[in-house]
Tab-separated table of C-alpha atoms and ligand atoms in Angstrom:
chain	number	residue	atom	x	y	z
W	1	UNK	CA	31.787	-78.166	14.909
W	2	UNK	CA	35.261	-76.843	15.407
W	3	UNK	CA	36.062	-73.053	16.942
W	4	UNK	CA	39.311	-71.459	17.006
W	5	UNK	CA	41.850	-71.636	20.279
W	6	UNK	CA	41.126	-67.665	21.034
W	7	UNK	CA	37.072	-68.160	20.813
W	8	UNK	CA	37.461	-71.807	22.652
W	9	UNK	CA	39.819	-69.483	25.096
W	10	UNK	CA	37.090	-66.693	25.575
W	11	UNK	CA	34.915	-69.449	26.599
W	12	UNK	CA	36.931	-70.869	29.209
W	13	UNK	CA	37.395	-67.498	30.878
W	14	UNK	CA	33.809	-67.701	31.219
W	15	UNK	CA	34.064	-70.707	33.185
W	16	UNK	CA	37.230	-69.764	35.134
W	17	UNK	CA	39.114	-71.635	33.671
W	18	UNK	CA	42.613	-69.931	34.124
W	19	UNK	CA	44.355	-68.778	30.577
W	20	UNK	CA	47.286	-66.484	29.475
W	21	UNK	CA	46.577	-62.555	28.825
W	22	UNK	CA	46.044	-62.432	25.104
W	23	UNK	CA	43.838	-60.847	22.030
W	24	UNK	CA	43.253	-61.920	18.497
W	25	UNK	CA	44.410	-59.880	15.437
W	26	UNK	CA	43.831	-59.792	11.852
W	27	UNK	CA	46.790	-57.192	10.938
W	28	UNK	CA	50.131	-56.649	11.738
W	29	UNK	CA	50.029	-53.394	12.965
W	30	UNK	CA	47.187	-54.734	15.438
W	31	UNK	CA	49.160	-57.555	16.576
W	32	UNK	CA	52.439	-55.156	17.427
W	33	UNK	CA	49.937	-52.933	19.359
W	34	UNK	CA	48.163	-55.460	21.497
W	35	UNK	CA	51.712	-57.105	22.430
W	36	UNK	CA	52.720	-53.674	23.723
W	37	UNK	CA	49.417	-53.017	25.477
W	38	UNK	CA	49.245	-56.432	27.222
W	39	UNK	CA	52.645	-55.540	28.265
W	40	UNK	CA	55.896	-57.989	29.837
W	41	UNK	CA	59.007	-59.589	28.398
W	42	UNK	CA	57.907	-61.594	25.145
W	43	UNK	CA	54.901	-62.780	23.435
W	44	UNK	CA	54.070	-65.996	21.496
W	45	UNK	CA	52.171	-65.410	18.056
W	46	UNK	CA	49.898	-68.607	17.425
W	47	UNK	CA	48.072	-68.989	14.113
W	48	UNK	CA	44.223	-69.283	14.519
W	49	UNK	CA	43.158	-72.399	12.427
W	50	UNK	CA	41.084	-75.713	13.079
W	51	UNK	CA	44.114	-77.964	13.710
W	52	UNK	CA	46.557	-78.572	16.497
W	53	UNK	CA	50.148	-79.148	15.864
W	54	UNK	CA	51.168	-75.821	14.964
W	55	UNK	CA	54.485	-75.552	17.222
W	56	UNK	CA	55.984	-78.258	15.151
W	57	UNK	CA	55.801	-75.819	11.859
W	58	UNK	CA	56.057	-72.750	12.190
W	59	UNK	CA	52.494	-71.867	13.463
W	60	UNK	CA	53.572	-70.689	17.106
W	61	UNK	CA	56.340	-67.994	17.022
W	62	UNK	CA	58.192	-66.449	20.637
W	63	UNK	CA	58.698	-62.869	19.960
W	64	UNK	CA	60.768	-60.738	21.801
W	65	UNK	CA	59.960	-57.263	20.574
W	66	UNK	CA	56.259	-55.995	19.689
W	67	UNK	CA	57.824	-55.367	16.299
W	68	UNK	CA	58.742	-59.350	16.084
W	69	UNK	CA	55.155	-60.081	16.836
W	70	UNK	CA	53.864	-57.562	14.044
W	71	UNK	CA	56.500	-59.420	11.465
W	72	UNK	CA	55.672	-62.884	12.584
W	73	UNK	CA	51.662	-61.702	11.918
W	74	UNK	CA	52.856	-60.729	8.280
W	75	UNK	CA	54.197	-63.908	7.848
W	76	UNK	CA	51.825	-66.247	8.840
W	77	UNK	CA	48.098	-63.806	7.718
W	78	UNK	CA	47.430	-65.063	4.247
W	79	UNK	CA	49.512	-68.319	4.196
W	80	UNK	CA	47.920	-71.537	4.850
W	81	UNK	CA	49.341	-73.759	7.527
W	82	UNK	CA	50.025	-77.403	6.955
W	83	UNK	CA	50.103	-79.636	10.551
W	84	UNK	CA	49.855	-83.240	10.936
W	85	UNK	CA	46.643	-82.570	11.751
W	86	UNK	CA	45.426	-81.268	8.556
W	87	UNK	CA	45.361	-82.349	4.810
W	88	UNK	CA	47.972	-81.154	2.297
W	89	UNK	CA	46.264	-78.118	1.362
W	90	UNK	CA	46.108	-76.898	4.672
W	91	UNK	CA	44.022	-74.351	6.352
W	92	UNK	CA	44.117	-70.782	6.478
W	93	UNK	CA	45.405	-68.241	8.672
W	94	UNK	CA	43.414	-64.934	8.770
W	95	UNK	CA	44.697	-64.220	11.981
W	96	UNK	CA	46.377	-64.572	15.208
W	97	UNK	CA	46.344	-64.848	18.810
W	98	UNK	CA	48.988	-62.762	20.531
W	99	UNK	CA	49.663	-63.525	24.201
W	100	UNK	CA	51.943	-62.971	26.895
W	101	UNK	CA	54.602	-65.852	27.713
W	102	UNK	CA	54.719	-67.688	30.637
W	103	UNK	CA	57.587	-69.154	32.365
W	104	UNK	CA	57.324	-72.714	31.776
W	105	UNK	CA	58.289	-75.537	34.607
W	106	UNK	CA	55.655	-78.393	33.655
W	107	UNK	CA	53.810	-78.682	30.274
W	108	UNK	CA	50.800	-80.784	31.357
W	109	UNK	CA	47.700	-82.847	29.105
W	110	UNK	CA	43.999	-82.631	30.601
W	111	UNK	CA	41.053	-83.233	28.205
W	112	UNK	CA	37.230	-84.014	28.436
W	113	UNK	CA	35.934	-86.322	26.036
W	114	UNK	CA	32.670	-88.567	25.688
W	115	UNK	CA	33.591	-91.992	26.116
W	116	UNK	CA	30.827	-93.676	23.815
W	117	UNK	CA	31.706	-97.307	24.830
W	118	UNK	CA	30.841	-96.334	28.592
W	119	UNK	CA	28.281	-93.458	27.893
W	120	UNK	CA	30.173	-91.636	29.936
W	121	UNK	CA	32.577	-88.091	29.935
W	122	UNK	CA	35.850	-89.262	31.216
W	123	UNK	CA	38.852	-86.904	32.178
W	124	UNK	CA	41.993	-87.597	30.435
W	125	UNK	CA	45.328	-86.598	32.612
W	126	UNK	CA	49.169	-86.727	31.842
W	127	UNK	CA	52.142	-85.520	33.358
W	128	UNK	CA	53.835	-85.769	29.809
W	129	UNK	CA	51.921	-83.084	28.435
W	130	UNK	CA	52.870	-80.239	25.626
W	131	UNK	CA	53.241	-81.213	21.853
W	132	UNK	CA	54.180	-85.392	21.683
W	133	UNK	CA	50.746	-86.263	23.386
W	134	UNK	CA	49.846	-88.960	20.782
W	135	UNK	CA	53.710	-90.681	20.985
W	136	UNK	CA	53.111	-90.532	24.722
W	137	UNK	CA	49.811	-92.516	24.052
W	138	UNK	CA	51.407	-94.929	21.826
W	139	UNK	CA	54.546	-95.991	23.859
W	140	UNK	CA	53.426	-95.080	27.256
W	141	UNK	CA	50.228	-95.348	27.701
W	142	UNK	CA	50.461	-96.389	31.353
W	143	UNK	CA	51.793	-92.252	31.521
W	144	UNK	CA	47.516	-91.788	30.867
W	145	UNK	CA	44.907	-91.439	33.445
W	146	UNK	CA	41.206	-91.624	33.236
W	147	UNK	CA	38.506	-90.748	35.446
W	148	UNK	CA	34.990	-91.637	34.501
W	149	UNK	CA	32.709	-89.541	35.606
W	150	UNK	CA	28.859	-90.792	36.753
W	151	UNK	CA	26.302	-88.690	35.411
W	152	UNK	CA	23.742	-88.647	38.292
W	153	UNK	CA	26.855	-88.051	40.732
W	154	UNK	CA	28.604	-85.417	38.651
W	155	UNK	CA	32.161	-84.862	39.195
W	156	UNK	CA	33.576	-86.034	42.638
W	157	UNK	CA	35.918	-84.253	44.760
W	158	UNK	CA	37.980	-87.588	44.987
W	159	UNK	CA	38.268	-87.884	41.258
W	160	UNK	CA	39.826	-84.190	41.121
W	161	UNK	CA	42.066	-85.849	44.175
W	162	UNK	CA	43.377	-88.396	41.775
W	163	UNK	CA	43.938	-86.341	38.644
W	164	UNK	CA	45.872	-83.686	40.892
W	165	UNK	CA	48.112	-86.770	42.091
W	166	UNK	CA	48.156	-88.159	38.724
W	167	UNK	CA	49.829	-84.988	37.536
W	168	UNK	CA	52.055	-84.348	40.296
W	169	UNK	CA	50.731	-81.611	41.845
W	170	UNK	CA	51.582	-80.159	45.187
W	171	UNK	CA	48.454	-80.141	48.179
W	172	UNK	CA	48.350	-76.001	47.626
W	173	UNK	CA	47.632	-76.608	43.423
W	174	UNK	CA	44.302	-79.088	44.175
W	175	UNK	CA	42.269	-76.081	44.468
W	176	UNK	CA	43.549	-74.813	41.230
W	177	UNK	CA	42.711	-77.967	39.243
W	178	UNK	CA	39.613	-79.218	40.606
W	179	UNK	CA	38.481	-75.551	39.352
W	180	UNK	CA	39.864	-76.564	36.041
W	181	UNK	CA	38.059	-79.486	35.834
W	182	UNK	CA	34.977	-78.139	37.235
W	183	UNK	CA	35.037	-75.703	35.181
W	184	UNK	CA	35.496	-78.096	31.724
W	185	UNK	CA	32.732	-80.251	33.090
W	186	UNK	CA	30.213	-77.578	33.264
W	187	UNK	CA	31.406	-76.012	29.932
W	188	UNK	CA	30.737	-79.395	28.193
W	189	UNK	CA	27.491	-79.901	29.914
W	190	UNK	CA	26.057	-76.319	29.032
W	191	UNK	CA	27.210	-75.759	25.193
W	192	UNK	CA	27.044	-79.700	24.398
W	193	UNK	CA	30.498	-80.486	23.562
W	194	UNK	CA	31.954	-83.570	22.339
W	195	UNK	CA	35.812	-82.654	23.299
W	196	UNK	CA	37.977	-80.112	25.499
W	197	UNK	CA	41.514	-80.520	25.111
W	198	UNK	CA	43.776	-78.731	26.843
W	199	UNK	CA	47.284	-79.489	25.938
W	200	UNK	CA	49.383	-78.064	27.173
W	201	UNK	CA	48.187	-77.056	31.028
W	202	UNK	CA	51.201	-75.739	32.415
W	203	UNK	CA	52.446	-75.355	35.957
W	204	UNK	CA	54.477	-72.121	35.361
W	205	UNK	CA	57.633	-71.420	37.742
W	206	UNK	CA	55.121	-70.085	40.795
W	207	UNK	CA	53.104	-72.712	40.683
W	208	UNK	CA	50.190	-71.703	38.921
W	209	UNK	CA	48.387	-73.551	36.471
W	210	UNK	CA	47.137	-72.139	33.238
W	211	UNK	CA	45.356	-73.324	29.535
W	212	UNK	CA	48.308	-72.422	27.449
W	213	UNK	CA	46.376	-73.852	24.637
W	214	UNK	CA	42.698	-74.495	24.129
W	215	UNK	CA	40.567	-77.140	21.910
W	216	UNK	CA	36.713	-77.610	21.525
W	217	UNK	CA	34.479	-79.616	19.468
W	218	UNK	CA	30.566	-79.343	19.573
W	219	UNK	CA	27.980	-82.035	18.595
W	220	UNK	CA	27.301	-80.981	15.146
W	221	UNK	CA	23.630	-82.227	16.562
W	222	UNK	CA	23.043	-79.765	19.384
W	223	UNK	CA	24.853	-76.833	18.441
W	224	UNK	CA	21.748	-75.465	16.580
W	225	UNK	CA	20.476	-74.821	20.264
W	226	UNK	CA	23.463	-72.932	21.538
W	227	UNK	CA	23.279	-69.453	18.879
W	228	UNK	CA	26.664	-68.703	20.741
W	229	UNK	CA	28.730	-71.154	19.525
W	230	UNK	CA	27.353	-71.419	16.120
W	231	UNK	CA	28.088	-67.658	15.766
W	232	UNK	CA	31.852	-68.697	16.301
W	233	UNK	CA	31.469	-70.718	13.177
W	234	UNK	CA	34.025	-70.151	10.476
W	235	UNK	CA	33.221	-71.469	7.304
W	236	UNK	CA	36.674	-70.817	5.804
W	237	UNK	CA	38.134	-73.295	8.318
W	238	UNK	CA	35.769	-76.137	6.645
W	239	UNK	CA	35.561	-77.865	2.952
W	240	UNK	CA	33.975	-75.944	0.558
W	241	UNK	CA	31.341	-78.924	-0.971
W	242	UNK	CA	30.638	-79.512	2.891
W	243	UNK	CA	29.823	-75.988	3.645
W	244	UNK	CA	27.852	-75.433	0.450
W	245	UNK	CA	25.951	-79.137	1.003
W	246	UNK	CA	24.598	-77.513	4.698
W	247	UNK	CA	23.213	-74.739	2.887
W	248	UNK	CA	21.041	-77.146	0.865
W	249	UNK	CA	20.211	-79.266	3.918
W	250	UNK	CA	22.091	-82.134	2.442
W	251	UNK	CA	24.234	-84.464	4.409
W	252	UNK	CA	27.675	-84.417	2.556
W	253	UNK	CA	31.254	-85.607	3.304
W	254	UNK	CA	34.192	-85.508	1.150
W	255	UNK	CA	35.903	-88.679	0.668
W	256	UNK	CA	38.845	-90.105	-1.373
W	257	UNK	CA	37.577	-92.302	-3.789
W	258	UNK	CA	36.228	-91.729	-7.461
W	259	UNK	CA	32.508	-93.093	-7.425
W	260	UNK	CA	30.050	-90.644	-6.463
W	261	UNK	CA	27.202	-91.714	-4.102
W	262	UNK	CA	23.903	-90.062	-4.069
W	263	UNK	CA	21.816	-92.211	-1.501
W	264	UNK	CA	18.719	-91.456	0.690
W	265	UNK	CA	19.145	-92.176	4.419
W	266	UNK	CA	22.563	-92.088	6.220
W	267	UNK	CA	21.964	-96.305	6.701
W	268	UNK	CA	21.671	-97.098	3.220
W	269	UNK	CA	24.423	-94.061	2.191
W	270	UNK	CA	26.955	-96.201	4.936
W	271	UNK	CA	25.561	-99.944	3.297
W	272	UNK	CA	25.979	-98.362	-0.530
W	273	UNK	CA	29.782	-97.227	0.649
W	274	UNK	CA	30.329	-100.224	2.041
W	275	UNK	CA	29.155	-102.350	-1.157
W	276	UNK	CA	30.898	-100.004	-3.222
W	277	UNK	CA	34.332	-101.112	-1.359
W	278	UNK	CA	32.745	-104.442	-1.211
W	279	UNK	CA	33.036	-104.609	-5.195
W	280	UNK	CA	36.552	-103.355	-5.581
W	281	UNK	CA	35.697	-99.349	-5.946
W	282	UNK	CA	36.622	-96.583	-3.551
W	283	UNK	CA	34.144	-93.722	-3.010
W	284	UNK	CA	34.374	-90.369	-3.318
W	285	UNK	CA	31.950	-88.846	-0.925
W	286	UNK	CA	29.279	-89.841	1.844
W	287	UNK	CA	26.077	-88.398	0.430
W	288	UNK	CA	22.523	-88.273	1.912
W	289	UNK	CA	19.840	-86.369	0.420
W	290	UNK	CA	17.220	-87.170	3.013
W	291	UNK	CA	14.398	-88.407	3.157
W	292	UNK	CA	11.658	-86.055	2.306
W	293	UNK	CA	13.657	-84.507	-0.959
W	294	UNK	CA	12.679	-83.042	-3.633
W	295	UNK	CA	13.896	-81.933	-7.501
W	296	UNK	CA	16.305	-78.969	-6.260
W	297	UNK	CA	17.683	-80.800	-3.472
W	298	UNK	CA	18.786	-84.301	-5.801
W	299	UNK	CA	19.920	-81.298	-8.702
W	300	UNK	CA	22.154	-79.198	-5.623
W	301	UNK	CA	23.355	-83.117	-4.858
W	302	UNK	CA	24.240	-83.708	-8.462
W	303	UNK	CA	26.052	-80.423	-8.585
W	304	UNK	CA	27.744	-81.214	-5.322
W	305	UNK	CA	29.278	-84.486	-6.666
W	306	UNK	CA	29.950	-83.750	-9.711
W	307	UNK	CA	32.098	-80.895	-8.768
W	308	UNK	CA	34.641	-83.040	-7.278
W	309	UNK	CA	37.005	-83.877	-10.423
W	310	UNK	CA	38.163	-87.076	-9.107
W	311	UNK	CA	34.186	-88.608	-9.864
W	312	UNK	CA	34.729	-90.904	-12.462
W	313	UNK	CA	30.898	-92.012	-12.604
W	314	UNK	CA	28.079	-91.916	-10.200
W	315	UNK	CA	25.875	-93.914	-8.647
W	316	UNK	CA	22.003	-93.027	-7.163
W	317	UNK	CA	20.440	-95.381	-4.495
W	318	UNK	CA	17.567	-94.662	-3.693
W	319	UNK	CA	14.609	-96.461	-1.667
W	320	UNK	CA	11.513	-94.396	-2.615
W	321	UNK	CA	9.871	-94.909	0.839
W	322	UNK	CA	8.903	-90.950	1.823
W	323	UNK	CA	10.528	-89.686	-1.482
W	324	UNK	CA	8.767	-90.759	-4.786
W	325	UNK	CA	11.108	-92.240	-7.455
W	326	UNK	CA	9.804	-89.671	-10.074
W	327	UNK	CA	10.610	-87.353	-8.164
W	328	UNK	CA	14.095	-88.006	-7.959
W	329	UNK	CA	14.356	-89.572	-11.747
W	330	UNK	CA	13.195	-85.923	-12.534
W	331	UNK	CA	15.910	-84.317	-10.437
W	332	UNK	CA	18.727	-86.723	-11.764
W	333	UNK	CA	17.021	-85.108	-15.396
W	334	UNK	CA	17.102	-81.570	-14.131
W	335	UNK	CA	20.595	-81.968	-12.914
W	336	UNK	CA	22.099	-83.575	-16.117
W	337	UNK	CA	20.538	-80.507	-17.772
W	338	UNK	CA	21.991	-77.924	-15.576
W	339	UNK	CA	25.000	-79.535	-15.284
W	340	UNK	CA	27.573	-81.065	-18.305
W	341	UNK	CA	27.475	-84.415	-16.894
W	342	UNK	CA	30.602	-86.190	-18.453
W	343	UNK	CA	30.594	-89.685	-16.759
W	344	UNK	CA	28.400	-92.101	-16.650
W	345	UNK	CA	25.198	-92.809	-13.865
W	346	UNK	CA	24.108	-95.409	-12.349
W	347	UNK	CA	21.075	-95.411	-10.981
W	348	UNK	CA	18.897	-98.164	-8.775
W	349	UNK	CA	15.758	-97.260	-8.141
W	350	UNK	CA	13.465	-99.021	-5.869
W	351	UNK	CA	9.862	-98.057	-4.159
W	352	UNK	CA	7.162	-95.932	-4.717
W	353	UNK	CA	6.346	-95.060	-8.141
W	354	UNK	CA	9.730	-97.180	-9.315
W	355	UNK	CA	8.275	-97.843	-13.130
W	356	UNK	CA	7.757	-94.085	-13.330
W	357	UNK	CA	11.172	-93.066	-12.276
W	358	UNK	CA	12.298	-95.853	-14.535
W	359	UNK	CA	10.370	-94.839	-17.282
W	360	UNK	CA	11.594	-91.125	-17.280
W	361	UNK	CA	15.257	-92.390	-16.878
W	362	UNK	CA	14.936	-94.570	-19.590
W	363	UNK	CA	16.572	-93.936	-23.465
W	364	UNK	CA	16.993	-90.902	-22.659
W	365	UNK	CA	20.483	-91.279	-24.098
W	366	UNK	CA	22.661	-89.136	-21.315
W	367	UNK	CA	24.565	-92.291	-20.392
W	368	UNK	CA	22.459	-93.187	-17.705
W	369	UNK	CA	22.249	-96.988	-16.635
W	370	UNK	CA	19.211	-98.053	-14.689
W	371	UNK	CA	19.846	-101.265	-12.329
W	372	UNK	CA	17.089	-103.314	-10.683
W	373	UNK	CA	19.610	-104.791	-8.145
W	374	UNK	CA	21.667	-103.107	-5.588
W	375	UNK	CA	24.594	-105.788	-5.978
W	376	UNK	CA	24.554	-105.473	-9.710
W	377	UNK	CA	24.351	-102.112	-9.583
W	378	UNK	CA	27.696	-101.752	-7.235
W	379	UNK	CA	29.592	-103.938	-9.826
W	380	UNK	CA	28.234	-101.624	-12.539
W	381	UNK	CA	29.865	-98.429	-10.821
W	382	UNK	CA	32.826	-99.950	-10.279
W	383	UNK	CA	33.298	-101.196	-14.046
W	384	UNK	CA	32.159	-98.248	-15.580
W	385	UNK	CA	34.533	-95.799	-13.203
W	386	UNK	CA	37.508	-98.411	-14.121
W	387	UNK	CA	36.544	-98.244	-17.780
W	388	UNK	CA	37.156	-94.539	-17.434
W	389	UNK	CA	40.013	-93.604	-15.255
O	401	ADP	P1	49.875	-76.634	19.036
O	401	ADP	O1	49.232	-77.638	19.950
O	401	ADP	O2	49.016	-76.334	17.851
O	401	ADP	O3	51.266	-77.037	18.642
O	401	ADP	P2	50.186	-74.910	21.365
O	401	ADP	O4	49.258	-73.808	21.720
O	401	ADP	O5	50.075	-76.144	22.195
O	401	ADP	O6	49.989	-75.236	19.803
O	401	ADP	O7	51.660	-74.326	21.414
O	401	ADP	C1	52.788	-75.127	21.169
O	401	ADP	C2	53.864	-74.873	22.213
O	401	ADP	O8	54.207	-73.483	22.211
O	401	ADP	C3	53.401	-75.163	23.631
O	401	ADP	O9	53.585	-76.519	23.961
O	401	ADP	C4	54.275	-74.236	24.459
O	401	ADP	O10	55.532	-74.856	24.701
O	401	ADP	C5	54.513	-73.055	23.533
O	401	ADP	N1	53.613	-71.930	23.893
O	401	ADP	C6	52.375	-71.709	23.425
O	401	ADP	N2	51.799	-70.637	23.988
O	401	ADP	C7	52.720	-70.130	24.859
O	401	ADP	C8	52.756	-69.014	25.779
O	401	ADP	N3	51.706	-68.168	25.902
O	401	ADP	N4	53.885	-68.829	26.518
O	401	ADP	C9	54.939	-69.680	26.384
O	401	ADP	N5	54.964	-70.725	25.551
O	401	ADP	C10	53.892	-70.966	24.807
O	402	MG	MG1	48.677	-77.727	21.860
């Protein structure tokens, strides 16, 4: 789960970590006042959405009068803002974070990530900091420090040592950014992160150091634990058919392709995608409906799917192991019911109660092809979505 750079701020406050004076705003009028009340020369206005890369387009605006910062607000509230980090469509802005500007002498990269081929968090440092992180990872990588960090030890004085030197800093700013780190360590440990990124840190022209910007991601798998962070949650940031799928407990991820999947059990979802390639199709979402389903859940699937225009036909693997076959030969029923269902289904059954759910799905005459074989049935999709598009 993604939050936005003010609530991902908020939280590092909480942890000391050191950021610029600032408030969020939804209107213009808001924005104008909360420059003036914060006070100082200028102000930067920074579009709240779930991508980085805003400076590059427009999504980070200097102002030097509280009525530039109310006019850059009207600008941006409403629009949605296109980074390299997003898709074409974009995300959208419904509001901002006004803050104070600093004077700049260093921009400064320091992230925490999870570092799954170690099992280990390791600290990420650069003195090349600020917006060209990833060309600075490319064609300099030697420009990157890590530290890993030992779990049972936790994070060593010596290792803050290192990053400080790493980054240049002077003997009086080790302090200041072994309290940073500290600080992101404990943060990931306590709300079960999978990323802080804090790009850029800077060193501003008296030496201190401060989060100019702010970046965390939470383990979709623990964040049901911390009611804190999932109350920072905005849905508007995330795909429609992904936020809808949660509600139904269903396991859905929006793809490129044009062969709908409907599979039980993330393993055989990833082995159906990957037969589907196999066979020369592309598809057009990671789907699984779990294992204990039942009629409304496969129906919400078949919705789900079917809602994506680029489907061109569908196929349903399932292995009726906790699920019953019926069970889900009545749903794919139910569904085609509820829903027009223009292009074709494919569906391989296999498991408990497999002539039933073959028996239901069978001349029914709703363009539904029953396969014994998962192979065939690959080869089937991919023919019948080629036929079509
Ligand atoms: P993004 O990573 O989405 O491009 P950042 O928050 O990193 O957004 O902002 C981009 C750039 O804008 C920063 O590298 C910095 O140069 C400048 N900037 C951002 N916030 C401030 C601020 N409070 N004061 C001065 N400059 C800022
Ligand atoms: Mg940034």
């Amino acid at each position: 789960m993604n939050i936005h750079e003010y609530q991902a701020k908020q939280l590092f406050q909480h942890y000391h970590i050191p950021i610029p004076e600032g408030k969020q705003a939804t209107m213009p009028e808001q924005a104008g006042a909360i420059a003036q009340s914060l006070g100082g020369e200028g102000w930067v206005v920074k579009a709240q959405v779930h991508a980085g890369g805003r400076g590059k387009v427009g999504g980070v605006k200097l102002a030097k009068t509280s009525g530039e910062v109310a006019g850059f607000t009207r600008a941006m509230l409403g629009t949605r803002l296109v980074t390299a980090q997003t898709d074409a469509v974009g995300l959208p802005v419904h509001s901002v974070l006004v803050e104070k500007t600093y004077p700049i002498k260093r921009e400064l990269y320091l992230s925490l990530v999870l570092d799954r081929g170690t099992e280990r968090l390791i600290f990420i440092a650069s003195a090349a900091g600020g917006m060209d992180i990833e060309a600075v990872a490319h064609d300099a990588p030697e420009k990157i420090l890590t530290v890993s960090v030992h779990p049972a030890a936790g994070l060593q004085g010596y290792q803050c040592r290192k990053v400080a030197y790493a980054l240049g800093l002077s003997g009086t700013q080790h302090k200041a950014i072994a309290a940073i780190m500290q600080g992101m360590y404990s943060l990931f440990l306590a709300k079960d992160a999978s990323q802080i990124e804090i790009n850029p840190l800077i060193e501003t022209d008296g030496g201190d150091l401060l989060a100019l910007d702010a970046k965390i991601n939470f383990d979709d798998n623990a964040v049901a634990l911390h009611p804190d962070i999932l109350a920072m949650k905005d849905s508007a940031q995330e795909d429609d058919k992904e936020n809808e799928a949660q509600q139904f407990g269903l396991n859905y991820i929006t793809l490129d392709g044009n062969i709908g999947c409907m599979v039980n059990g993330a393993g055989l979802a990833m082995a159906t995608m990957d037969l589907v390639k196999l066979k020369g199709g592309l598809p057009a979402n990671f789907l699984d409906v779990g294992g204990g389903t039942n009629v409304e859940k496969v129906c919400e699937a078949f919705k789900l799917i079917l809602s994506d225009g680029n489907v061109k036909a569908v196929l349903v693997n399932i292995f009726g192991g906790i699920v019953k076959c019926d069970v889900i030969a009545l749903g794919i029923l139910e569904a085609i019911k509820q829903v027009h269902v223009a292009v074709p289904v494919v569906v391989r059954l296999e498991g408990t109660n497999v002539e039933e759910g073959r028996a239901l799905l069978s001349d029914t005459g709703l363009g539904i092809y029953a396969a014994d074989d998962l192979a065939h049935a690959a080869e089937q999709v991919v023919a019948l979505a080629e036929a079509v598009a």
